[in-house]
Amino acid sequence: MLPVEEAYWLSDAWREKNLRYYPWHGRGFVQLTWKANYQKASAKIGVDLIGDPSRAMEPDAAAQILVHGMIGGWFTGKKLADYIDGARVDFVGARAIVNGKDKAAEIAAIATAYLAALPEDQGSIWLRIFKAFWGIITGKKQ
């Protein structure tokens, strides 16, 4: 999976003319937008996204923005732990972490399919990765 750029099929000249938040248009796994969000992410991950906003397309930077932004509630104030914890998984509600309710059911269906595809075998690499990610989210080791 690679990060994507908003309206990637259109020219930069089109984005400059049509996007009111240019050059801070959507980039990365969460489509980071607006200068204030680029500034916040830049300070948090230590990558100069203000001097070069295209660096949000670097896979490592995009992943850090995704993970830390969802855990910390950078985008809307909603956090991953508000919707997913040991007792519940609310993928529809979790859409509010990034972008309100836009395509919430569609994205929830994708997340449910990913979750169902994870092996239940205790020795699987996917389960270990999920547990490590869960530890980051909750601050608890699994």
Coordinates of N, CA and C in Angstrom, one line a residue, residues 23-25 27 38 48-58:
P23 N -1.2 24.9 -1.0 CA -0.6 23.6 -1.4 C -0.8 22.5 -0.3
W24 N -1.7 22.8 0.7 CA -1.8 21.9 1.8 C -3.0 20.9 1.5
H25 N -3.0 20.4 0.3 CA -4.0 19.5 -0.1 C -3.8 18.0 0.4
R27 N -2.8 14.5 1.2 CA -1.6 13.6 0.9 C -1.5 12.6 2.0
Y38 N -0.7 20.3 8.6 CA 0.7 20.0 8.2 C 1.7 20.5 9.2
D48 N 10.0 18.0 7.9 CA 9.6 19.3 7.5 C 8.5 19.3 6.4
L49 N 7.3 19.2 6.8 CA 6.1 19.2 5.8 C 5.7 20.6 5.4
I50 N 6.2 21.6 6.1 CA 5.9 23.0 5.7 C 6.8 23.4 4.5
G51 N 8.1 23.2 4.6 CA 9.0 23.5 3.6 C 8.8 22.6 2.3
D52 N 8.3 21.4 2.5 CA 8.1 20.5 1.4 C 6.9 19.6 1.7
P53 N 5.7 20.1 1.5 CA 4.5 19.3 1.8 C 4.4 18.0 1.1
S54 N 5.1 17.8 0.0 CA 5.1 16.5 -0.7 C 5.7 15.4 0.2
R55 N 6.5 15.7 1.2 CA 7.1 14.7 2.1 C 6.0 13.9 2.8
A56 N 4.8 14.4 2.9 CA 3.7 13.6 3.5 C 3.4 12.4 2.7
M57 N 3.9 12.3 1.4 CA 3.7 11.2 0.6 C 4.8 10.1 0.8
E58 N 5.8 10.4 1.6 CA 6.8 9.4 1.9 C 6.1 8.3 2.8

